[in-house]
XYZ file of C-alpha atoms in Angstrom:
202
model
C 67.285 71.175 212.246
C 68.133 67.952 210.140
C 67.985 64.550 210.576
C 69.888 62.436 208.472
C 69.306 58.027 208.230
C 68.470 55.111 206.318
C 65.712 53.503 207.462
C 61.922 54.198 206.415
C 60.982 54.058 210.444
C 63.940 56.360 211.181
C 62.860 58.685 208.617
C 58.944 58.758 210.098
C 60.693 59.380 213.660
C 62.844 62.587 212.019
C 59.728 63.718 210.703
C 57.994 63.568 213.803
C 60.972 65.300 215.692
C 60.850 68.114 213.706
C 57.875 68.621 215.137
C 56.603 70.700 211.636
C 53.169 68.863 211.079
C 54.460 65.567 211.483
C 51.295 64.058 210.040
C 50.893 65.988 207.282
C 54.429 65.608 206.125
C 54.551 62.072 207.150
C 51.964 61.181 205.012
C 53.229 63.237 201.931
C 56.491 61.684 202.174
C 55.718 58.021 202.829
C 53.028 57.839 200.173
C 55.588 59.259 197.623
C 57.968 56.163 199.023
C 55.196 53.789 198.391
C 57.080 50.596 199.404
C 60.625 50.918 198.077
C 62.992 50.584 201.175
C 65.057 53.645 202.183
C 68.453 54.005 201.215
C 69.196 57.613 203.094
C 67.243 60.565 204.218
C 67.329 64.070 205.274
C 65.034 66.179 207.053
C 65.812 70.099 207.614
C 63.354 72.901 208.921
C 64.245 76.224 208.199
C 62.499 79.411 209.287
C 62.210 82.659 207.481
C 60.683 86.231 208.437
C 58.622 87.806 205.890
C 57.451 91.745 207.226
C 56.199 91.089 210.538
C 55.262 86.950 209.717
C 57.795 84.055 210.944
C 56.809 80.715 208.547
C 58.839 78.000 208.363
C 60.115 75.529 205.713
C 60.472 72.874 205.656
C 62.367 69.719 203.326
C 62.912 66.092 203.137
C 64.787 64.232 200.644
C 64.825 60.407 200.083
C 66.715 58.507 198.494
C 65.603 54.793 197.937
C 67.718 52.428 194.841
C 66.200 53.559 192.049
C 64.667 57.338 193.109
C 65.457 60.878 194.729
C 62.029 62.089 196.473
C 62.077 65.843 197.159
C 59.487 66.978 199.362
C 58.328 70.896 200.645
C 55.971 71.712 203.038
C 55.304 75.829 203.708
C 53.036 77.449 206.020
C 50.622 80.172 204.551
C 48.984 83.083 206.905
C 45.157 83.712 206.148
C 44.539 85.170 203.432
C 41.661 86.156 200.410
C 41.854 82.486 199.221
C 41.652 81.118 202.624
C 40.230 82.364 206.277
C 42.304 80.434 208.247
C 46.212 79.652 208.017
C 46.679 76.369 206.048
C 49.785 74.394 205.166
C 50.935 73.409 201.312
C 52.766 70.340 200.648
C 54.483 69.132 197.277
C 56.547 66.237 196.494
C 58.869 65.177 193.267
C 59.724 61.810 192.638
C 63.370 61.795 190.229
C 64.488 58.369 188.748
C 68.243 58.539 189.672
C 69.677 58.868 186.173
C 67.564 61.463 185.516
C 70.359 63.627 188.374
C 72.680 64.994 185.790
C 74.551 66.948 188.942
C 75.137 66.742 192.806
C 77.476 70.295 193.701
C 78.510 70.339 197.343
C 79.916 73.716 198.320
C 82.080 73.808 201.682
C 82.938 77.016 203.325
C 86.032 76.704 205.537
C 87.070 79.125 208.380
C 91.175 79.380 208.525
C 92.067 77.280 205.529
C 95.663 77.708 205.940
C 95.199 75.471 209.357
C 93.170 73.260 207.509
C 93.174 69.584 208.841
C 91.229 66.490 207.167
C 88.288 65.667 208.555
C 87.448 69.588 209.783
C 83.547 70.100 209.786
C 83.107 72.984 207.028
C 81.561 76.247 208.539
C 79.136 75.988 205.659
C 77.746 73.681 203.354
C 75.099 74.520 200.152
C 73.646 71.365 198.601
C 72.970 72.016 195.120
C 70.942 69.087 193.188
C 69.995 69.618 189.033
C 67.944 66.892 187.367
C 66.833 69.572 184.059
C 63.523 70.408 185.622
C 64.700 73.858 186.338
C 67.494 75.924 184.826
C 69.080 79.108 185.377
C 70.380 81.366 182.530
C 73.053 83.511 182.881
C 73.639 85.797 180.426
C 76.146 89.367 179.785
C 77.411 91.338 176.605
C 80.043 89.506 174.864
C 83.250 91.240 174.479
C 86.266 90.480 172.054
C 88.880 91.580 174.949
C 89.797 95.153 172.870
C 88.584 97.866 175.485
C 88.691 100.276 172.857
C 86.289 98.189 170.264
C 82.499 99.509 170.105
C 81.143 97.190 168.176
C 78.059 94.897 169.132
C 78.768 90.923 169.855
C 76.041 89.804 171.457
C 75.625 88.127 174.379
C 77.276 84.909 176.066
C 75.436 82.826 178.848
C 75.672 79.973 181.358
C 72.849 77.556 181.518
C 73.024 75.972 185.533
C 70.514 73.345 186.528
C 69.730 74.318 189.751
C 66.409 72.326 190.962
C 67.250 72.423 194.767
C 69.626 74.318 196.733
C 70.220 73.608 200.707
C 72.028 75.841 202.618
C 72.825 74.772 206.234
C 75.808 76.249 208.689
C 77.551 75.432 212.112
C 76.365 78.530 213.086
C 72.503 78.567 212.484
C 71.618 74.894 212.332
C 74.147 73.374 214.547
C 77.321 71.096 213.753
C 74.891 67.797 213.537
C 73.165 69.566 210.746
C 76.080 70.176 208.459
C 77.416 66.573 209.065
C 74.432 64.714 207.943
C 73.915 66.930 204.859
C 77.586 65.770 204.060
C 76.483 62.568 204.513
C 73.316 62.431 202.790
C 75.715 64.364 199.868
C 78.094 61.070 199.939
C 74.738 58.734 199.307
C 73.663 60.658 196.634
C 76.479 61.272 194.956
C 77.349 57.346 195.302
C 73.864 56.228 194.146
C 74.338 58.511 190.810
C 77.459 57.560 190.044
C 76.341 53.855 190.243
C 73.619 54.560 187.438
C 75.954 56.544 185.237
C 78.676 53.585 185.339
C 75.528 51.408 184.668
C 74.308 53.477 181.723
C 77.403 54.616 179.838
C 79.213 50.691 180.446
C 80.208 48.225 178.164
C 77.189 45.892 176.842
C 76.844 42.592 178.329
């Protein structure tokens, strides 16, 4: 389920349809906002089994002029630190030119009938603003299959602070449109503060 808007009422009433602790999340996510209008929102649930446990997930991102807010909430079963099933909620407030990438993967059925404008089957959200990075690393080679000799290792370094992963087929065709859309914002708002940034000097 995600809701997708740009007002900070809208974005309460998306909380509250998710019906995932409304209050709780509401509260999290509005006190994060403090009182910068909303420029665009998302809000997507997700639910996961873990052995013979359901808990669900779930995310809201904001974006307001001069911020990204990222906000989880996650459901916890009883356990030795707690008797009864409680709820954790975190949020992360990222000035905008602090995004150094916004990677939207599409997954197309038939893409030899492709036609513009074709919801993809799939979408992954990736966001990377340096708090988190993935390494990547294998044995270097110097192409001779034959050579035995010891090069090293080469690497990729990927941010990769928040991944979203919504389909047609699991969250519905409204979900993968407004994650597009929310995508466009973002991607928009960044670009604004790099041109701002890198320009000429007034």
């Amino acid at each position: 389920m995600a809701k997708t808007g740009t007002t900070t009422q809208g974005l309460r009433e998306a909380i509250e349809r998710s019906g995932y602790y409304p209050a709780l999340v509401a509260e999290a996510v509005e006190a994060a906002v403090g009182g910068e209008p909303v420029a665009s929102y998302l809000v997507h649930q997700e639910t996961t089994f873990d052995s013979n446990e359901v808990r669900r997930h779930v995310t809201v991102l904001v974006l307001t002029r001069t911020r990204f807010l990222v906000s989880h909430t996650d459901e916890q079963a009883a356990d030795g630190t707690s008797p009864s099933p409680y709820a954790t909620t975190s949020t992360e407030s990222v000035k905008l030119e602090r995004i150094s990438s916004v990677v939207l993967s599409r997954v197309v059925a038939n893409p030899e009938s492709y036609t513009p404008g074709t919801l993809p089957r799939e979408v992954v959200l990736t966001i990377g603003w340096g708090a988190v990075s993935r390494l990547d690393m294998e044995p270097a080679t110097c192409g001779d299959p034959n050579c035995e000799a010891d090069h090293g290792y080469t690497g990729s370094a990927t941010a990769d602070d928040l991944s979203l992963r919504v389909s047609e087929a699991g969250d519905g065709p409204d979900t993968v449109r407004q994650t597009l859309a929310f995508a466009q914002a973002l991607s928009e708002a960044t670009a604004g503060t790099t041109s701002t940034r890198v320009g000429p000097s007034q």
